[in-house]
PDB file of C-alpha atoms and ligand atoms in Angstrom:
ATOM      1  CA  UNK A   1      47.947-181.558 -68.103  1.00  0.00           C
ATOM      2  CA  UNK A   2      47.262-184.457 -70.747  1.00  0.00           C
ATOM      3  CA  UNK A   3      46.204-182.073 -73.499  1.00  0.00           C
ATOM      4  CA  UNK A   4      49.142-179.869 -72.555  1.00  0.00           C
ATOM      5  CA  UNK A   5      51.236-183.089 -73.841  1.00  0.00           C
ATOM      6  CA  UNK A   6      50.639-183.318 -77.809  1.00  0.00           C
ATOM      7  CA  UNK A   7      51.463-179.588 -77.402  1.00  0.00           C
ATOM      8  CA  UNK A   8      54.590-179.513 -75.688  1.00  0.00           C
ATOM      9  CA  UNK A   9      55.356-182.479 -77.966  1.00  0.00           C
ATOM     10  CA  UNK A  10      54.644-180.169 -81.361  1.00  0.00           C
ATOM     11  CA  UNK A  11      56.599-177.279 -79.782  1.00  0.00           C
ATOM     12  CA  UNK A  12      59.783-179.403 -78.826  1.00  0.00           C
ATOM     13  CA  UNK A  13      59.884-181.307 -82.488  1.00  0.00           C
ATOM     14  CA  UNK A  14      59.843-177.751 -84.291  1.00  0.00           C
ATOM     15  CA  UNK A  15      62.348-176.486 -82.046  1.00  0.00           C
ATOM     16  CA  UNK A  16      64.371-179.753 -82.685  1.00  0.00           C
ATOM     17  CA  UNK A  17      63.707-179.016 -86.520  1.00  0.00           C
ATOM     18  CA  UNK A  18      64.643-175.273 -86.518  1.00  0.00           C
ATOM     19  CA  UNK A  19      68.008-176.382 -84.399  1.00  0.00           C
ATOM     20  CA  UNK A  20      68.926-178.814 -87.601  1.00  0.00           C
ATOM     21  CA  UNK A  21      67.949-176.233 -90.103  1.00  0.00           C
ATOM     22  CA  UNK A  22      69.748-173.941 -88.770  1.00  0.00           C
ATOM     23  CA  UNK A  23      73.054-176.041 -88.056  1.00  0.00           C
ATOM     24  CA  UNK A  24      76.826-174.109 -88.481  1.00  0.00           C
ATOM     25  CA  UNK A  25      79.674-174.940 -88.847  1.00  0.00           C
ATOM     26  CA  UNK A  26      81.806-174.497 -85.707  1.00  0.00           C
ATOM     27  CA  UNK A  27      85.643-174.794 -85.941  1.00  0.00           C
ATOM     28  CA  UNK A  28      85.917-175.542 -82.517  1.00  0.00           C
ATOM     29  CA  UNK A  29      86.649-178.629 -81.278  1.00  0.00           C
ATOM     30  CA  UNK A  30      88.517-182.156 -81.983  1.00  0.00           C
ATOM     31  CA  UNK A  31      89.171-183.556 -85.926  1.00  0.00           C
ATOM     32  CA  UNK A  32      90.854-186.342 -87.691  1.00  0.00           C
ATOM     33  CA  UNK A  33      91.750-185.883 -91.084  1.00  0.00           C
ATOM     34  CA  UNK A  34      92.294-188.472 -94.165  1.00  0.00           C
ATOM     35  CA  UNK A  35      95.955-188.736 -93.122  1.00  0.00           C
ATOM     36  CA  UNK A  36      94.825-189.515 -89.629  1.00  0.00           C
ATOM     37  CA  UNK A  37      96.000-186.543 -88.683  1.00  0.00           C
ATOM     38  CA  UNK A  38      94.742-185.039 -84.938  1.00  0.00           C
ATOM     39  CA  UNK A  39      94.023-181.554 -84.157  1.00  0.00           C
ATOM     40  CA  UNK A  40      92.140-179.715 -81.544  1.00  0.00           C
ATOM     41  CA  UNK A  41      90.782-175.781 -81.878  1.00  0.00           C
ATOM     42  CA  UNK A  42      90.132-173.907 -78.922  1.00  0.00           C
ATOM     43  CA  UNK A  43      87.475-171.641 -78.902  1.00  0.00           C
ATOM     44  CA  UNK A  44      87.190-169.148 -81.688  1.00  0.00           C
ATOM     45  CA  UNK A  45      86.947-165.369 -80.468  1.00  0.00           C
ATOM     46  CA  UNK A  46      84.483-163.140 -81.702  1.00  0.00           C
ATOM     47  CA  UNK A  47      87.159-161.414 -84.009  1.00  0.00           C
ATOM     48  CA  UNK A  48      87.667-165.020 -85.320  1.00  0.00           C
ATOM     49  CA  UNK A  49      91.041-165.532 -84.192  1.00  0.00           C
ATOM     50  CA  UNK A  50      91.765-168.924 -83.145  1.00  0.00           C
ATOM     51  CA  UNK A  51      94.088-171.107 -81.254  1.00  0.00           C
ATOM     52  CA  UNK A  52      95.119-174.902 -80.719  1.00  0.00           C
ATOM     53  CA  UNK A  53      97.163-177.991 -81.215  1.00  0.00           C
ATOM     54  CA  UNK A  54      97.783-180.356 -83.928  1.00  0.00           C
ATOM     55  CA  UNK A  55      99.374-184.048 -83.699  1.00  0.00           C
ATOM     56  CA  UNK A  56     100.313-184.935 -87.547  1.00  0.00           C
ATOM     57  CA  UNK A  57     100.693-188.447 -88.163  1.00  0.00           C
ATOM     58  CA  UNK A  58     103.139-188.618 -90.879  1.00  0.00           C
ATOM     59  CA  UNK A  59     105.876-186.331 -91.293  1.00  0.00           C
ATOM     60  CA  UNK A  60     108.882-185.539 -94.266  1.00  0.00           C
ATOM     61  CA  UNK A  61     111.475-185.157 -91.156  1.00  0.00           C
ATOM     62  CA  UNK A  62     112.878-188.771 -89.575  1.00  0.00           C
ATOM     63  CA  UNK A  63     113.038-186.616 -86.357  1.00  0.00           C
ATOM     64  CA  UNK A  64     110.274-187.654 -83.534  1.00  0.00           C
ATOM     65  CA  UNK A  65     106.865-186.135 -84.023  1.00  0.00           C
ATOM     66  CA  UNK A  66     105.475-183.619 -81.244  1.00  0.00           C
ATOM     67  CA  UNK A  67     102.374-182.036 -81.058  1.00  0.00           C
ATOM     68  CA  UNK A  68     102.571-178.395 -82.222  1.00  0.00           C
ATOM     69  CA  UNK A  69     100.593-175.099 -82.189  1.00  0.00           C
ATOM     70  CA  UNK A  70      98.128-173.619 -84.615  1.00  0.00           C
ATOM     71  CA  UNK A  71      97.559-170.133 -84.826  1.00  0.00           C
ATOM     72  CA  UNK A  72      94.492-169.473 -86.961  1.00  0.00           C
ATOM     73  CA  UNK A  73      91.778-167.110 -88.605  1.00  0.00           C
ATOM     74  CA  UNK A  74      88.190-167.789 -89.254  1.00  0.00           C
ATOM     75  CA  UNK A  75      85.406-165.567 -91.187  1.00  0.00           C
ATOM     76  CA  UNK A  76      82.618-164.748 -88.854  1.00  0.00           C
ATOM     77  CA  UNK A  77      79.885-167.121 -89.232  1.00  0.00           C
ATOM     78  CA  UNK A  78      77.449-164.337 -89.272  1.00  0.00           C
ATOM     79  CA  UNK A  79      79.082-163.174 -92.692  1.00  0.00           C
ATOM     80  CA  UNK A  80      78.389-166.722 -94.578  1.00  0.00           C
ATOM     81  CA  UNK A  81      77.141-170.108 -93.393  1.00  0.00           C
ATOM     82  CA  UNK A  82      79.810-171.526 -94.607  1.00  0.00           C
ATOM     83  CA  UNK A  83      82.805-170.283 -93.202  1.00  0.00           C
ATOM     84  CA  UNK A  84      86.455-169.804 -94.567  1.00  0.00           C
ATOM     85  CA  UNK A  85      89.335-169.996 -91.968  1.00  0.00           C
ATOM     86  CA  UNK A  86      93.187-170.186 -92.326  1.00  0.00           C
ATOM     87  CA  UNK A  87      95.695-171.680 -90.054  1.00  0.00           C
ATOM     88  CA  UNK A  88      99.638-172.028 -89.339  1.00  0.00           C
ATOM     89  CA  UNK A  89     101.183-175.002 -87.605  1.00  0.00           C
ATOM     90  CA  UNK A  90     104.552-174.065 -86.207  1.00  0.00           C
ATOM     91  CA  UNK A  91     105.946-177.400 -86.148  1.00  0.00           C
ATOM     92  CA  UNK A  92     107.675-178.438 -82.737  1.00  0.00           C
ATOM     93  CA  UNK A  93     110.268-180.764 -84.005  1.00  0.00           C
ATOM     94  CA  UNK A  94     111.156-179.668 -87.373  1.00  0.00           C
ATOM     95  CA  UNK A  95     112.071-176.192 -88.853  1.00  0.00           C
ATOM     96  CA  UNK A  96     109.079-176.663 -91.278  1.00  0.00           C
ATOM     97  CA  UNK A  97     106.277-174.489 -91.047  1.00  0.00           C
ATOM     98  CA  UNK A  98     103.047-175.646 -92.663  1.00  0.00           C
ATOM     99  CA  UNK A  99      99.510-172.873 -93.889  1.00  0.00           C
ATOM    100  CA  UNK A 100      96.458-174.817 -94.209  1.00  0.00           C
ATOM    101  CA  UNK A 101      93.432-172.846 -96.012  1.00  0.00           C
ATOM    102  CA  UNK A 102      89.701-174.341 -95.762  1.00  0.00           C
ATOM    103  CA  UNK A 103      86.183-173.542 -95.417  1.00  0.00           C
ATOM    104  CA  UNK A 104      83.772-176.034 -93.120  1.00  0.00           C
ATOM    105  CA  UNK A 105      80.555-177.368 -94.522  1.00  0.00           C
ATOM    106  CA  UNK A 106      77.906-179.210 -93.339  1.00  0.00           C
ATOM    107  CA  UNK A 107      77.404-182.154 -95.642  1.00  0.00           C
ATOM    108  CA  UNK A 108      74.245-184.213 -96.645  1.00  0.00           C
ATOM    109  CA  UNK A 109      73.404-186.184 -93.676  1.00  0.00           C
ATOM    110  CA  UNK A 110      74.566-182.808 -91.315  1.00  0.00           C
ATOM    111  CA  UNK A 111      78.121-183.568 -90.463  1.00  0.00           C
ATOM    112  CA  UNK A 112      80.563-180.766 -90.488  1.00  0.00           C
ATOM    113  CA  UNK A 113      83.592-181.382 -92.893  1.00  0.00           C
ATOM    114  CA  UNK A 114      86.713-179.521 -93.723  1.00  0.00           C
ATOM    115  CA  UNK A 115      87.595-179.247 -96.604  1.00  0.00           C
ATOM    116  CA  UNK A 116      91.320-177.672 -97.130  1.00  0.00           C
ATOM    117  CA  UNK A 117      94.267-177.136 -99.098  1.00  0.00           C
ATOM    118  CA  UNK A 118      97.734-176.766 -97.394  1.00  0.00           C
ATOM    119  CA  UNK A 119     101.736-175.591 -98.425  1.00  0.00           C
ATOM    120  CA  UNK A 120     104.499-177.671 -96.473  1.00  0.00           C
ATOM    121  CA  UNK A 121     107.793-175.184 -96.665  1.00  0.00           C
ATOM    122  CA  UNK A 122     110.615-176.825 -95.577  1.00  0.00           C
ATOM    123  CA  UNK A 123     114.020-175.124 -94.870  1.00  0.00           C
ATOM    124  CA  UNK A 124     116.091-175.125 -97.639  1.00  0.00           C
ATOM    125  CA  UNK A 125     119.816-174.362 -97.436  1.00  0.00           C
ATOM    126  CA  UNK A 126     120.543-171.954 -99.684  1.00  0.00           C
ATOM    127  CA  UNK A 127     118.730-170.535-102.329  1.00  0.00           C
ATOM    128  CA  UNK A 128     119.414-172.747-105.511  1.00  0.00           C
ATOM    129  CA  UNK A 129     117.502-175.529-103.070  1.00  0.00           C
ATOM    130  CA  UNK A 130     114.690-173.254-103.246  1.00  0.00           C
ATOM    131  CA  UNK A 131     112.304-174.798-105.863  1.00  0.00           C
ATOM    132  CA  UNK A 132     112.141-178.675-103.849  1.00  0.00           C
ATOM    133  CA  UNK A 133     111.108-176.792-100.237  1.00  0.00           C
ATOM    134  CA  UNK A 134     107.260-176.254-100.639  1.00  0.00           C
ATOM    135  CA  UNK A 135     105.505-179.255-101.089  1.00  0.00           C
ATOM    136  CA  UNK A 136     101.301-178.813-101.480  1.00  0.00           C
ATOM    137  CA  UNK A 137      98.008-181.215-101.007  1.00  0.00           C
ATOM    138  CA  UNK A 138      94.714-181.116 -99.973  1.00  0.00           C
ATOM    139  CA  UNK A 139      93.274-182.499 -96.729  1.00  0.00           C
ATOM    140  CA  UNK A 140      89.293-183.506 -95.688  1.00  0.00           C
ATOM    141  CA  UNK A 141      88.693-183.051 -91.938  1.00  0.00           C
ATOM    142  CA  UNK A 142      85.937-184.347 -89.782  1.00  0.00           C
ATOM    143  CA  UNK A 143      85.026-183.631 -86.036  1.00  0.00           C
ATOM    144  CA  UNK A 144      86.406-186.803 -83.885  1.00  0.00           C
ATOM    145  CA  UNK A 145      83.184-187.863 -82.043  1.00  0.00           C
ATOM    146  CA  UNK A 146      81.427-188.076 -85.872  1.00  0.00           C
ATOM    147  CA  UNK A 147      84.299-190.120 -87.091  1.00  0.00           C
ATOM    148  CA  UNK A 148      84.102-192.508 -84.166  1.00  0.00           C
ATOM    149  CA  UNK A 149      80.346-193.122 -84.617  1.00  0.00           C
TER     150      UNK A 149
HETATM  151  C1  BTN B 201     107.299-181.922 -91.545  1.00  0.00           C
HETATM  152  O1  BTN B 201     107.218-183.040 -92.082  1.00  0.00           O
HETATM  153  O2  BTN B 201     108.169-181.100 -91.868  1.00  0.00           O
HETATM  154  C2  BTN B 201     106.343-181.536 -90.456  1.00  0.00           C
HETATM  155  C3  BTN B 201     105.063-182.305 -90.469  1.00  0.00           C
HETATM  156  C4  BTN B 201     104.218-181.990 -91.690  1.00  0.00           C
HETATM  157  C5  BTN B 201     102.928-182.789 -91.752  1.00  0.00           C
HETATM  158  C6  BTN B 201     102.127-182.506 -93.000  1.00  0.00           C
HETATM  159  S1  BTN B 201     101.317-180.928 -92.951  1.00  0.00           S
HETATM  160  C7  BTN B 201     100.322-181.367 -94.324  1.00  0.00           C
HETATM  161  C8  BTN B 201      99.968-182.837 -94.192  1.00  0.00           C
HETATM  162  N1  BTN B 201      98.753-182.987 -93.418  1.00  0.00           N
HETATM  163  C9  BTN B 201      98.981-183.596 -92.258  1.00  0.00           C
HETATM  164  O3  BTN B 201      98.094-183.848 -91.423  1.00  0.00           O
HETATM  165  N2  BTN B 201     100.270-183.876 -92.122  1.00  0.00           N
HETATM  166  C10 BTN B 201     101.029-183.497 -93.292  1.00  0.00           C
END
């Protein structure tokens, strides 16, 4: 049993080594952006298709922020390491819709970030308002328990 122990201890550092090597990124789950921005991701099917909730913390409308749904797409991780995703927030108290458009990466010290660009289309009135109701910027996301740490 004691020489079983440097053994056991070899095996269980490679296996802790291979985990980390192989680490993916994994939309699922709770992240703050650089806005401060809350949003959670249910899991992601097998298809990719995704699901969840997003609490913005600044907003273009005066009217009370709710949370509001996401409806969302990710690439399969087994296609790339790094996948791409899109997803919609259907805003709750505002007739605003916003697309976000990202890929997740795992950075140099193995945190997963998101890195994503999004278009804000607000309703415009009639046509000629057209050209002021799609406002566009870029947002970093990182999981909440990494952000807290
Ligand atoms: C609205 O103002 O019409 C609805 C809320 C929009 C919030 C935007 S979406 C892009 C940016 N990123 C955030 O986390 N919040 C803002």
């Amino acid at each position: 049993m004691v020489q079983a122990t440097p053994l056991l201890l070899v095996l269980f550092l490679a296996l802790g080594a291979h985990s980390l090597a192989v680490k993916k990124c994994s939309l699922t789950g709770q992240w703050r952006n650089d806005l401060g921005s809350n949003m959670t991701i249910l899991e992601v099917k097998e298809n990719g298709d995704f699901t969840g909730k997003y609490l913005t913390a600044v907003s273009a409308s005066p009217l009370k922020i709710k949370e509001s749904p996401i409806l969302g797409s990710q690439r399969t991780t087994n296609e790339k390491k790094d996948p791409t995703f899109g997803f919609t927030v259907h805003w709750n108290f505002t007739d605003s819709i916003t697309v976000f458009t990202g890929q997740c990466f795992v950075d140099e010290h193995g945190k997963e970030v998101l890195k994503t660009m999004w278009l804000l289309r607000s309703h415009a009135e009639q046509p000629i308002d057209d050209w002021k109701a799609t406002l566009v910027g870029y947002n970093t996301f990182w999981r909440l328990q990494e952000f807290m740490d």
